[in-house]
Short mmCIF file of C-alpha atoms and ligand atoms in Angstrom, two decimals:
data_model
loop_
_atom_site.label_atom_id
_atom_site.label_comp_id
_atom_site.label_asym_id
_atom_site.label_seq_id
_atom_site.Cartn_x
_atom_site.Cartn_y
_atom_site.Cartn_z
CA MET A 834 73.24 100.95 69.79
CA THR A 835 73.65 103.03 66.64
CA ALA A 836 77.10 103.71 65.20
CA ALA A 837 78.15 107.01 63.67
CA VAL A 838 81.31 107.86 61.80
CA GLY A 839 84.60 109.42 62.76
CA PRO A 840 84.99 112.12 65.41
CA GLY A 841 86.68 115.41 64.51
CA LEU A 842 90.06 116.12 66.08
CA ALA A 843 88.61 118.91 68.22
CA SER A 844 86.07 116.60 69.78
CA LEU A 845 88.73 113.93 70.45
CA LYS A 846 90.87 116.55 72.16
CA ARG A 847 88.11 117.14 74.72
CA SER A 848 88.64 113.63 76.10
CA ARG A 849 90.94 113.60 79.11
CA LEU A 850 92.73 110.60 77.61
CA PHE A 851 93.64 112.34 74.35
CA ALA A 852 94.06 115.95 75.49
CA GLY A 853 97.71 116.93 75.06
CA LEU A 854 98.36 114.75 72.01
CA ASP A 855 99.58 116.40 68.81
CA ASP A 856 97.40 116.51 65.70
CA ASP A 857 99.30 113.69 64.04
CA ALA A 858 98.55 111.28 66.89
CA LEU A 859 94.95 112.50 67.10
CA ALA A 860 94.44 111.91 63.38
CA ALA A 861 95.79 108.35 63.74
CA ILE A 862 93.38 107.71 66.63
CA ALA A 863 90.44 109.32 64.80
CA ALA A 864 90.99 106.84 61.99
CA LYS A 865 90.59 103.95 64.42
CA VAL A 866 87.81 105.02 66.80
CA SER A 867 84.13 104.93 66.05
CA LEU A 868 81.43 106.89 67.77
CA ALA A 869 78.50 104.85 69.07
CA ARG A 870 75.20 106.09 70.49
CA PHE A 871 73.39 104.24 73.25
CA ALA A 872 69.80 104.67 74.44
CA ASP A 873 68.85 104.91 78.14
CA GLY A 874 69.38 101.51 79.81
CA GLU A 875 71.40 100.06 76.92
CA PHE A 876 74.66 98.27 77.80
CA LEU A 877 77.96 99.53 76.39
CA CYS A 878 79.51 96.27 77.57
CA ARG A 879 78.38 93.44 79.80
CA GLU A 880 79.77 91.73 82.90
CA GLY A 881 81.06 88.24 82.04
CA ASP A 882 81.98 89.07 78.43
CA VAL A 883 85.63 89.05 77.38
CA GLY A 884 86.88 92.64 77.07
CA ASP A 885 88.16 93.45 73.61
CA ARG A 886 87.76 97.23 73.35
CA MET A 887 87.80 100.37 75.46
CA PHE A 888 85.16 103.10 75.63
CA ILE A 889 85.62 106.81 76.07
CA VAL A 890 82.42 108.59 77.10
CA SER A 891 81.83 111.53 74.77
CA ALA A 892 78.44 112.74 76.01
CA GLY A 893 76.01 111.67 78.75
CA THR A 894 76.40 109.53 81.87
CA VAL A 895 77.13 105.83 82.25
CA ALA A 896 76.81 103.61 85.31
CA VAL A 897 79.26 100.84 86.14
CA VAL A 898 77.08 98.07 87.54
CA THR A 899 77.62 94.60 88.85
CA THR A 900 75.15 91.93 89.89
CA GLY A 901 74.50 91.80 93.62
CA ASP A 902 72.50 89.32 95.70
CA HIS A 903 68.98 88.55 94.41
CA GLY A 904 70.21 89.39 90.89
CA VAL A 905 69.71 93.09 91.53
CA PRO A 906 72.19 95.45 89.85
CA VAL A 907 74.54 97.29 92.21
CA THR A 908 75.91 100.61 90.92
CA LEU A 909 79.65 100.81 91.61
CA ASN A 910 80.31 104.17 90.00
CA THR A 911 78.95 106.68 87.52
CA CYS A 912 81.11 108.29 84.83
CA GLY A 913 80.71 111.15 82.39
CA PRO A 914 82.31 112.82 79.37
CA GLY A 915 86.04 112.16 79.07
CA ASP A 916 85.99 109.10 81.33
CA VAL A 917 87.59 105.97 79.96
CA MET A 918 85.93 102.61 80.53
CA ASP A 919 87.34 99.12 80.25
CA MET A 920 90.95 100.25 79.89
CA THR A 921 92.30 96.93 81.21
CA SER A 922 90.96 95.18 78.10
CA ILE A 923 93.67 96.96 76.12
CA PHE A 924 96.31 94.86 77.83
CA GLU A 925 94.60 91.60 78.72
CA GLU A 926 91.57 89.99 77.20
CA LYS A 927 89.87 88.84 80.41
CA VAL A 928 86.26 88.54 81.54
CA ARG A 929 84.71 91.88 82.47
CA SER A 930 83.91 92.16 86.19
CA ALA A 931 81.13 94.74 85.67
CA SER A 932 78.76 96.05 83.03
CA VAL A 933 78.59 99.61 81.75
CA MET A 934 75.07 100.91 81.20
CA ALA A 935 73.82 104.17 79.64
CA ARG A 936 71.94 106.48 82.01
CA GLY A 937 69.97 108.52 79.50
CA ALA A 938 71.28 109.04 75.96
CA VAL A 939 75.04 108.40 75.73
CA GLU A 940 77.70 108.84 73.05
CA ALA A 941 80.96 106.93 73.39
CA TRP A 942 84.00 106.34 71.26
CA THR A 943 85.02 102.72 71.01
CA LEU A 944 88.53 101.64 70.26
CA ASP A 945 89.47 98.05 69.49
CA ALA A 946 92.20 96.66 71.81
CA GLY A 947 94.40 95.50 68.92
CA ASP A 948 94.15 98.91 67.22
CA PHE A 949 95.09 100.65 70.45
CA ARG A 950 98.15 98.42 70.93
CA SER A 951 99.39 99.25 67.40
CA LEU A 952 98.76 102.96 68.04
CA LEU A 953 100.96 102.69 71.15
CA VAL A 954 103.79 101.39 68.96
CA SER A 955 103.36 103.99 66.19
CA HIS A 956 102.73 106.97 68.55
CA PRO A 957 104.68 106.43 71.83
CA GLN A 958 103.42 109.77 73.26
CA LEU A 959 100.07 107.97 73.68
CA ALA A 960 101.71 105.77 76.33
CA THR A 961 102.61 108.86 78.36
CA VAL A 962 99.05 110.19 78.44
CA LEU A 963 97.71 106.70 79.15
CA PHE A 964 99.98 106.35 82.20
CA ALA A 965 98.90 109.81 83.41
CA VAL A 966 95.20 108.86 83.22
CA MET A 967 95.80 105.48 84.88
CA SER A 968 97.77 107.07 87.66
CA ARG A 969 94.99 109.61 88.29
CA ASP A 970 92.43 106.79 88.39
CA LEU A 971 94.61 104.87 90.84
CA HIS A 972 94.84 107.92 93.06
CA ARG A 973 91.06 108.38 92.92
CA ALA A 974 90.49 104.71 93.80
CA ARG A 975 92.93 104.97 96.72
CA SER A 976 90.97 107.87 98.19
CA PHE A 977 87.99 105.48 98.54
CA THR A 978 90.08 102.76 100.15
CA PRO A 979 89.98 102.54 103.94
CA SER A 980 93.14 103.81 105.53
CA LEU A 981 94.51 102.35 108.72
CA SER A 982 96.43 104.39 111.23
CA SER A 983 99.80 103.19 112.48
CA GLY A 984 98.09 102.01 115.68
CA GLY A 985 95.84 99.74 113.63
CA ALA A 986 92.63 101.57 114.58
CA ASP A 987 89.78 101.51 112.06
CA THR A 988 89.63 105.05 110.69
CA ARG A 989 86.90 104.42 108.13
CA LEU A 990 83.87 106.68 108.08
CA LYS A 991 81.38 105.27 110.58
CA ILE A 992 77.66 105.19 109.84
CA ALA A 993 75.04 104.17 112.42
CA PHE A 994 71.72 102.88 111.04
CA PHE A 995 68.62 103.12 113.21
CA ASP A 996 65.29 101.30 112.89
CA SER A 997 67.16 98.73 110.80
CA LYS A 998 65.62 95.49 109.53
CA PRO A 999 67.42 92.40 108.15
CA TYR A 1000 66.57 93.38 104.54
CA VAL A 1001 67.96 96.91 105.16
CA GLU A 1002 71.24 95.55 106.54
CA ALA A 1003 71.58 93.00 103.71
CA CYS A 1004 71.05 95.63 101.04
CA PHE A 1005 73.31 98.33 102.50
CA ARG A 1006 76.14 95.85 103.12
CA ASP A 1007 75.78 94.65 99.55
CA HIS A 1008 76.08 98.19 98.16
CA ASN A 1009 78.91 99.36 100.47
CA TRP A 1010 81.67 99.33 97.85
CA ARG A 1011 83.30 102.37 99.49
CA ASN A 1012 83.85 100.15 102.53
CA TYR A 1013 82.41 102.50 105.15
CA ALA A 1014 82.15 101.05 108.68
CA LEU A 1015 78.46 100.22 109.14
CA GLN A 1016 76.64 99.61 112.41
CA PHE A 1017 73.00 98.51 112.40
CA PHE A 1018 70.61 99.10 115.31
CA GLU A 1019 67.09 97.72 115.24
CA THR A 1020 65.94 100.25 117.80
CA ARG A 1021 64.55 103.59 116.66
CA LEU A 1022 66.57 106.75 117.19
CA SER A 1023 65.24 108.82 120.11
CA SER A 1024 66.57 110.63 123.16
CA ASP A 1025 66.75 107.21 124.91
CA THR A 1026 68.84 105.57 122.20
CA VAL A 1027 70.92 108.45 120.81
CA GLY A 1028 73.92 107.28 122.89
CA LEU A 1029 74.32 104.34 120.48
CA SER A 1030 75.58 106.78 117.85
CA ALA A 1031 78.68 107.68 119.92
CA GLY A 1032 81.75 107.46 117.68
CA SER A 1033 79.75 107.63 114.45
CA ASP A 1034 80.32 110.31 111.80
CA VAL A 1035 76.93 109.85 110.16
CA VAL A 1036 73.55 108.53 111.29
CA CYS A 1037 71.16 106.93 108.84
CA PRO A 1038 67.60 107.08 110.21
CA PHE A 1039 64.22 106.12 108.69
CA VAL A 1040 60.70 107.55 108.66
CA ASN A 1041 59.79 106.89 112.28
CA ASP A 1042 63.02 107.83 114.04
CA ARG A 1043 62.60 110.92 116.17
CA LEU A 1044 65.13 113.63 115.39
CA ASP A 1045 64.02 116.51 117.58
CA ALA A 1046 66.28 119.34 118.74
CA ALA A 1047 67.51 117.44 121.82
CA VAL A 1048 68.42 114.34 119.80
CA ILE A 1049 70.21 116.39 117.13
CA GLU A 1050 72.15 118.27 119.80
CA ALA A 1051 73.20 114.96 121.37
CA LEU A 1052 74.23 113.68 117.93
CA ARG A 1053 76.31 116.79 117.31
CA ASP A 1054 77.96 116.47 120.74
CA SER A 1055 78.90 112.87 120.02
CA GLY A 1056 80.60 113.85 116.74
CA VAL A 1057 77.86 113.15 114.18
CA ARG A 1058 78.11 115.62 111.29
CA LEU A 1059 75.46 114.34 108.90
CA ILE A 1060 71.94 112.93 109.14
CA ALA A 1061 71.48 110.82 105.99
CA MET A 1062 67.79 109.90 105.85
CA ARG A 1063 67.29 106.68 103.87
CA CYS A 1064 63.80 107.76 102.78
CA ALA A 1065 62.08 110.61 100.96
CA GLY A 1066 60.13 112.04 103.94
CA TYR A 1067 61.75 114.11 106.67
CA ASN A 1068 58.82 115.43 108.72
CA ASN A 1069 60.44 113.68 111.73
CA VAL A 1070 63.57 115.91 111.56
CA ASP A 1071 63.79 119.31 113.27
CA LEU A 1072 65.49 121.03 110.32
CA LYS A 1073 65.81 124.36 112.10
CA ALA A 1074 67.69 122.70 114.96
CA ALA A 1075 69.93 120.83 112.51
CA GLY A 1076 70.74 124.11 110.73
CA ARG A 1077 71.44 125.92 114.00
CA LEU A 1078 73.67 123.08 115.26
CA GLY A 1079 75.54 122.72 111.96
CA VAL A 1080 74.46 119.14 111.30
CA GLY A 1081 73.77 118.44 107.60
CA VAL A 1082 70.59 116.65 106.51
CA VAL A 1083 70.20 114.74 103.23
CA HIS A 1084 67.55 112.35 101.97
CA VAL A 1085 66.59 110.08 99.06
CA PRO A 1086 63.98 111.99 97.06
CA ALA A 1087 63.05 109.13 94.70
CA TYR A 1088 64.08 105.50 94.43
CA SER A 1089 61.58 103.49 92.41
CA PRO A 1090 58.32 105.06 91.27
CA HIS A 1091 57.58 101.73 89.55
CA ALA A 1092 57.58 99.90 92.90
CA VAL A 1093 54.98 102.26 94.38
CA ALA A 1094 52.81 102.43 91.26
CA GLU A 1095 52.84 98.64 90.85
CA HIS A 1096 51.78 98.27 94.51
CA ALA A 1097 48.91 100.72 93.95
CA ALA A 1098 47.84 98.60 90.96
CA ALA A 1099 48.11 95.44 93.11
CA LEU A 1100 45.80 96.95 95.75
CA LEU A 1101 43.32 97.95 93.05
CA LEU A 1102 43.28 94.54 91.35
CA THR A 1103 43.00 92.71 94.66
CA LEU A 1104 40.08 94.80 95.90
CA ASN A 1105 38.27 94.77 92.57
CA ARG A 1106 38.55 91.00 92.03
CA LYS A 1107 38.47 90.21 95.78
CA THR A 1108 41.45 87.87 95.58
CA HIS A 1109 42.25 88.63 99.25
CA ARG A 1110 38.96 86.99 100.19
CA ALA A 1111 39.28 84.18 97.63
CA TYR A 1112 42.71 83.27 99.05
CA ILE A 1113 41.31 82.78 102.56
CA ARG A 1114 38.29 80.86 101.31
CA VAL A 1115 40.25 78.41 99.18
CA ARG A 1116 42.71 77.70 101.99
CA GLU A 1117 39.73 76.65 104.11
CA GLY A 1118 38.35 74.44 101.37
CA ASN A 1119 35.59 76.90 100.45
CA PHE A 1120 35.37 77.20 96.66
CA SER A 1121 32.12 79.20 96.61
CA LEU A 1122 32.15 82.29 94.38
CA ASP A 1123 29.31 84.10 96.17
CA GLY A 1124 30.29 87.69 96.94
CA LEU A 1125 33.37 87.63 94.70
CA VAL A 1126 31.94 89.39 91.63
CA GLY A 1127 34.21 92.20 90.40
CA THR A 1128 34.02 94.63 87.49
CA ASP A 1129 36.03 94.99 84.28
CA LEU A 1130 38.50 97.83 84.71
CA HIS A 1131 38.66 98.09 80.93
CA GLY A 1132 36.56 101.07 79.86
CA LYS A 1133 36.16 102.42 83.43
CA CYS A 1134 37.39 105.84 84.54
CA ALA A 1135 40.41 106.27 86.85
CA GLY A 1136 41.22 109.54 88.61
CA VAL A 1137 44.89 110.05 89.46
CA VAL A 1138 45.63 112.84 91.92
CA GLY A 1139 49.27 113.91 91.53
CA THR A 1140 51.07 113.16 88.27
CA GLY A 1141 54.68 113.18 89.43
CA ARG A 1142 56.99 110.19 89.15
CA VAL A 1143 54.64 107.64 90.76
CA GLY A 1144 51.40 109.06 89.34
CA LYS A 1145 52.78 108.90 85.80
CA CYS A 1146 53.93 105.27 86.22
CA LEU A 1147 50.46 104.32 87.46
CA ILE A 1148 48.76 106.17 84.60
CA ARG A 1149 50.73 104.09 82.08
CA ILE A 1150 49.64 100.91 83.89
CA LEU A 1151 45.99 102.01 83.99
CA ARG A 1152 46.07 102.97 80.32
CA GLY A 1153 47.40 99.46 79.70
CA PHE A 1154 44.23 98.12 81.33
CA GLY A 1155 42.24 100.19 78.83
CA MET A 1156 40.98 102.68 81.42
CA ARG A 1157 40.05 106.28 80.69
CA VAL A 1158 42.27 108.43 82.95
CA LEU A 1159 41.46 111.83 84.42
CA ALA A 1160 44.32 113.53 86.23
CA HIS A 1161 44.57 116.40 88.68
CA ASP A 1162 47.80 118.22 89.46
CA PRO A 1163 48.59 121.94 89.82
CA ALA A 1164 51.58 121.24 87.53
CA VAL A 1165 49.99 120.16 84.24
CA ASP A 1166 52.20 118.11 81.89
CA ALA A 1167 50.50 118.69 78.54
CA GLN A 1168 52.99 116.57 76.59
CA PHE A 1169 52.51 113.59 78.92
CA ALA A 1170 48.73 114.05 78.64
CA ASP A 1171 48.92 114.03 74.82
CA GLU A 1172 51.26 111.05 74.68
CA ASN A 1173 49.14 108.96 77.05
CA ARG A 1174 45.76 110.30 75.97
CA ILE A 1175 44.68 111.43 79.42
CA GLU A 1176 42.91 114.61 80.49
CA TYR A 1177 43.82 117.07 83.28
CA VAL A 1178 40.65 118.21 85.06
CA PRO A 1179 39.72 120.12 88.24
CA LEU A 1180 39.54 117.93 91.36
CA PRO A 1181 35.72 118.14 91.84
CA TYR A 1182 35.16 116.88 88.27
CA LEU A 1183 37.67 114.03 88.78
CA LEU A 1184 35.92 113.04 92.02
CA SER A 1185 32.50 113.01 90.35
CA GLN A 1186 33.61 110.88 87.35
CA ALA A 1187 36.14 108.36 88.64
CA ASP A 1188 35.37 104.70 89.37
CA VAL A 1189 38.86 104.43 90.88
CA ILE A 1190 40.75 107.24 92.63
CA SER A 1191 44.47 106.88 93.38
CA LEU A 1192 46.39 109.44 95.44
CA HIS A 1193 49.98 110.37 94.48
CA ALA A 1194 50.31 113.94 95.75
CA PRO A 1195 52.75 114.75 98.57
CA LEU A 1196 51.56 115.63 102.06
CA THR A 1197 51.52 119.44 102.30
CA CYS A 1198 49.37 122.07 104.01
CA ASP A 1199 47.15 121.97 100.86
CA THR A 1200 46.76 118.21 100.63
CA HIS A 1201 46.21 117.43 104.34
CA HIS A 1202 42.81 115.63 104.51
CA LEU A 1203 42.28 116.18 100.78
CA ILE A 1204 39.88 113.24 101.07
CA ASN A 1205 37.34 114.30 103.70
CA ALA A 1206 33.58 114.17 104.27
CA ASP A 1207 32.96 116.89 101.63
CA THR A 1208 35.13 115.38 98.91
CA ILE A 1209 33.81 111.86 99.63
CA ALA A 1210 30.25 113.21 99.19
CA ARG A 1211 31.21 114.28 95.63
CA MET A 1212 32.44 110.79 94.65
CA LYS A 1213 30.63 108.20 92.55
CA ARG A 1214 28.90 105.53 94.61
CA GLY A 1215 31.10 102.43 94.91
CA VAL A 1216 34.37 104.20 94.06
CA ILE A 1217 37.60 102.32 94.86
CA LEU A 1218 40.02 104.61 96.73
CA ILE A 1219 43.75 103.83 96.73
CA ASN A 1220 46.27 105.70 98.90
CA THR A 1221 49.96 104.83 98.65
CA SER A 1222 51.09 108.41 99.23
CA ARG A 1223 50.83 109.67 102.81
CA GLY A 1224 48.23 108.71 105.40
CA ALA A 1225 47.14 112.24 106.29
CA LEU A 1226 45.89 112.88 102.74
CA VAL A 1227 42.82 110.97 103.92
CA ASP A 1228 40.63 111.84 106.92
CA SER A 1229 40.33 108.26 108.23
CA VAL A 1230 37.17 108.93 110.27
CA ALA A 1231 35.44 110.40 107.19
CA LEU A 1232 36.63 107.38 105.18
CA ILE A 1233 35.00 105.01 107.69
CA GLU A 1234 31.70 106.91 107.26
CA GLY A 1235 32.14 106.78 103.46
CA LEU A 1236 32.63 103.00 103.63
CA LYS A 1237 29.62 102.57 105.92
CA SER A 1238 27.42 104.61 103.57
CA GLY A 1239 28.61 102.63 100.53
CA ILE A 1240 29.93 105.70 98.67
CA VAL A 1241 33.40 104.21 99.02
CA GLY A 1242 33.09 100.70 97.63
CA ALA A 1243 36.60 99.66 98.67
CA ALA A 1244 39.77 101.22 100.01
CA GLY A 1245 43.38 100.13 99.49
CA LEU A 1246 45.68 101.86 101.97
CA ASP A 1247 49.43 101.46 102.16
CA VAL A 1248 49.65 104.44 104.49
CA TYR A 1249 47.66 105.61 107.50
CA GLU A 1250 47.74 108.95 109.25
CA GLU A 1251 48.64 107.46 112.65
CA GLU A 1252 50.89 104.73 111.24
CA GLU A 1253 53.91 105.67 113.33
CA ALA A 1254 52.61 103.73 116.35
CA TYR A 1255 52.18 100.42 114.48
CA PHE A 1256 53.75 100.21 111.04
CA PHE A 1257 56.99 98.26 110.46
CA GLU A 1258 56.65 96.31 113.76
CA ASP A 1259 54.98 93.06 114.87
CA PHE A 1260 52.07 93.68 117.28
CA SER A 1261 50.30 90.39 116.55
CA ALA A 1262 50.41 89.33 120.21
CA GLU A 1263 49.01 92.62 121.53
CA ILE A 1264 45.65 94.33 121.76
CA MET A 1265 45.17 97.09 119.21
CA THR A 1266 44.37 100.37 120.94
CA ASP A 1267 43.89 102.50 117.82
CA ASP A 1268 40.12 102.23 117.33
CA VAL A 1269 40.15 103.95 113.92
CA LEU A 1270 42.77 101.56 112.53
CA ALA A 1271 40.97 98.59 114.10
CA ARG A 1272 37.68 99.69 112.48
CA LEU A 1273 39.34 100.09 109.08
CA ILE A 1274 40.92 96.63 109.34
CA SER A 1275 37.50 95.14 110.20
CA PHE A 1276 36.01 96.00 106.76
CA GLY A 1277 36.18 93.15 104.25
CA ASN A 1278 36.49 95.72 101.46
CA VAL A 1279 39.49 97.52 103.01
CA LEU A 1280 42.98 96.26 102.29
CA ILE A 1281 45.76 97.74 104.41
CA THR A 1282 49.46 97.11 103.84
CA GLY A 1283 52.07 98.48 106.24
CA HIS A 1284 53.84 101.10 104.09
CA GLN A 1285 55.38 98.45 101.85
CA ALA A 1286 54.73 100.01 98.42
CA PHE A 1287 58.43 100.90 98.07
CA LEU A 1288 59.65 97.46 99.14
CA THR A 1289 61.36 95.90 96.12
CA TRP A 1290 65.00 94.86 95.86
CA GLU A 1291 65.43 97.45 93.09
CA ALA A 1292 64.09 100.28 95.28
CA LEU A 1293 66.19 99.16 98.27
CA GLY A 1294 69.27 99.07 96.02
CA ASN A 1295 68.57 102.59 94.78
CA ILE A 1296 68.03 103.80 98.36
CA ALA A 1297 71.40 102.34 99.39
CA ASP A 1298 73.24 103.77 96.35
CA ILE A 1299 71.74 107.26 96.74
CA THR A 1300 72.33 107.31 100.51
CA PHE A 1301 75.98 106.33 100.08
CA ASN A 1302 76.38 108.90 97.27
CA ASN A 1303 74.87 111.58 99.54
CA ILE A 1304 77.39 110.63 102.22
CA ALA A 1305 80.28 110.60 99.73
CA GLU A 1306 79.38 114.14 98.61
CA PHE A 1307 79.48 115.27 102.24
CA VAL A 1308 82.82 113.54 102.79
CA ALA A 1309 84.12 115.30 99.66
CA GLY A 1310 83.40 118.63 101.36
CA ARG A 1311 80.07 119.65 99.86
CA ARG A 1312 77.74 121.48 102.22
CA GLY A 1313 74.20 122.93 102.20
CA ALA A 1314 72.77 123.47 98.71
CA GLU A 1315 75.95 122.00 97.15
CA LEU A 1316 74.70 118.58 98.27
CA SER A 1317 72.51 117.05 95.54
CA ASN A 1318 69.89 115.87 98.04
CA ALA A 1319 70.14 118.41 100.85
CA ILE A 1320 66.89 119.11 102.69
CA LEU A 1321 65.92 122.75 102.87
CA VAL A 1322 63.77 124.12 105.70
CA SER A 1323 60.08 123.48 104.93
CA SER A 1324 57.68 126.41 104.65
CA CYS A 1325 54.71 124.34 105.82
P1 NAI B 628 56.58 113.71 92.93
O1 NAI B 628 57.10 114.85 93.71
O2 NAI B 628 57.31 113.21 91.74
O3 NAI B 628 55.07 114.03 92.47
C1 NAI B 628 54.12 114.61 93.28
C2 NAI B 628 53.13 115.31 92.36
O4 NAI B 628 52.04 115.77 93.15
C3 NAI B 628 53.74 116.53 91.66
O5 NAI B 628 53.50 116.45 90.27
C4 NAI B 628 53.00 117.69 92.29
O6 NAI B 628 52.81 118.78 91.40
C5 NAI B 628 51.69 117.03 92.65
N1 NAI B 628 50.90 117.78 93.60
C6 NAI B 628 51.32 118.65 94.55
N2 NAI B 628 50.26 119.17 95.19
C7 NAI B 628 49.16 118.62 94.63
C8 NAI B 628 47.77 118.78 94.86
N3 NAI B 628 47.32 119.61 95.79
N4 NAI B 628 46.92 118.06 94.10
C9 NAI B 628 47.37 117.24 93.15
N5 NAI B 628 48.68 117.04 92.88
C10 NAI B 628 49.55 117.73 93.63
O7 NAI B 628 56.38 112.54 94.00
P2 NAI B 628 56.37 110.98 93.71
O8 NAI B 628 57.76 110.47 93.71
O9 NAI B 628 55.48 110.71 92.56
O10 NAI B 628 55.69 110.42 95.04
C11 NAI B 628 54.32 110.70 95.33
C12 NAI B 628 54.08 110.40 96.77
O11 NAI B 628 54.23 109.00 97.00
C13 NAI B 628 55.09 111.08 97.70
O12 NAI B 628 54.56 112.27 98.18
C14 NAI B 628 55.30 110.11 98.81
O13 NAI B 628 54.64 110.60 99.94
C15 NAI B 628 54.62 108.83 98.35
N6 NAI B 628 55.51 107.68 98.45
C16 NAI B 628 55.06 106.57 99.09
C17 NAI B 628 55.84 105.45 99.20
C18 NAI B 628 55.32 104.20 99.85
O14 NAI B 628 56.11 103.26 100.09
N7 NAI B 628 54.04 104.11 100.15
C19 NAI B 628 57.22 105.43 98.69
C20 NAI B 628 57.59 106.65 97.98
C21 NAI B 628 56.76 107.73 97.89
#
């Protein structure tokens, strides 16, 4: 936090707390407040501390966060310029029930509680504006509170979750500070199960729920007005049908690039140092090191395909290992390249130079089977291929040939093009009928995880917060492009 001196009267007047005060009162306040600057992630005040001052956001956005289960922060609210934080500390010095954290660069005026109390005595008009702000805040809080009809029926907004898992339910319940009525179904959403959504206002599906035209029509008929995907992908939603039937569709475009990048790094380290094999050996009492020789990543060349949110996180990790990084992306970020001392190159050059290739491009018409027999033939012998993006970026049959020929030295796959049939469920007691997946699993130098790269408490918390915010925007009357995370009809 860096402090700066006294705000001008004009800038104080822009605050909703001080607007309407005369210049005399403003000058008295200006003499008491100080402007503080906070960097991204810095706390203005912390949960558990005794409140002794109030904050008025001058510029930027702050998040009001509290600690949920597993120690993961839960965002209760976000506030912007003019919003007043920690007003109760003016009247009673009690322990703060939440922290206030800067989201990006933030400027805030701070006003000591004692100073504010003496200002109330010397300038009584301040009390009038304070009551007006508090009454508006009370009204706003009430609009989030569940209302009960005279008959006692639960009139809260009802959300039906499909393809739910215990960790999904735990996280969404934890983040449900708006007190929506939540119903969790483990079954996937399909024409057979759509009846479960009867009485719901919103459905919250996941990547493998099937939202075809018939399902969306049945949803609409049962009163559902919004499909709130709790994931980034939406290839399983018939967007044209949703548009035609007037059902909104929103999603969560990004939730934790760190989670995905760190998982990609975990796959790479495991395959390179063969810790997946060492783990099994040691459990069986076999301490032999034969066949476990790896290579130093330091000084080797990594090729990162797609330098968006996840790709950039991974590049920073790989640079930390001391790797040379070549990147390929149609959208070149020259500043990022300079700062991280990486080079953007054409894909064929990247393929020919990289000892490790990691895929972070989205699945589009252009990237479908980006890794195929031709591109594998251009790779360095023994290359380690990592895919945490989307399964269909890789032609799995060509990959099997690449592994058999030794061009691909190892493959770490968190995604698989036909994953829908198996991923997220337990088939351990059944015979696997997907021969390509079975063949991939049979290689000792292939490590497959079941689309778990996103699975951290932080990412789940972000997914819950963004999903509930998407729903709140819809409830507030926003439609179509007015919704921050509306899905537009794909051109692919
Ligand atoms: P992003 O949208 O921030 O970045 C994608 C980047 O790929 C962009 O810079 C874009 O210009 C680039 N790109 C587009 N076409 C390309 C091409 N033909 N060649 C090279 N680069 C190309 O996406 P973000 O958040 O970084 O996510 C990357 C991918 O990770 C997503 O597409 C998603 O499928 C996947 N993902 C996987 C998860 C998992 O649990 N395994 C979780 C979240 C995302």
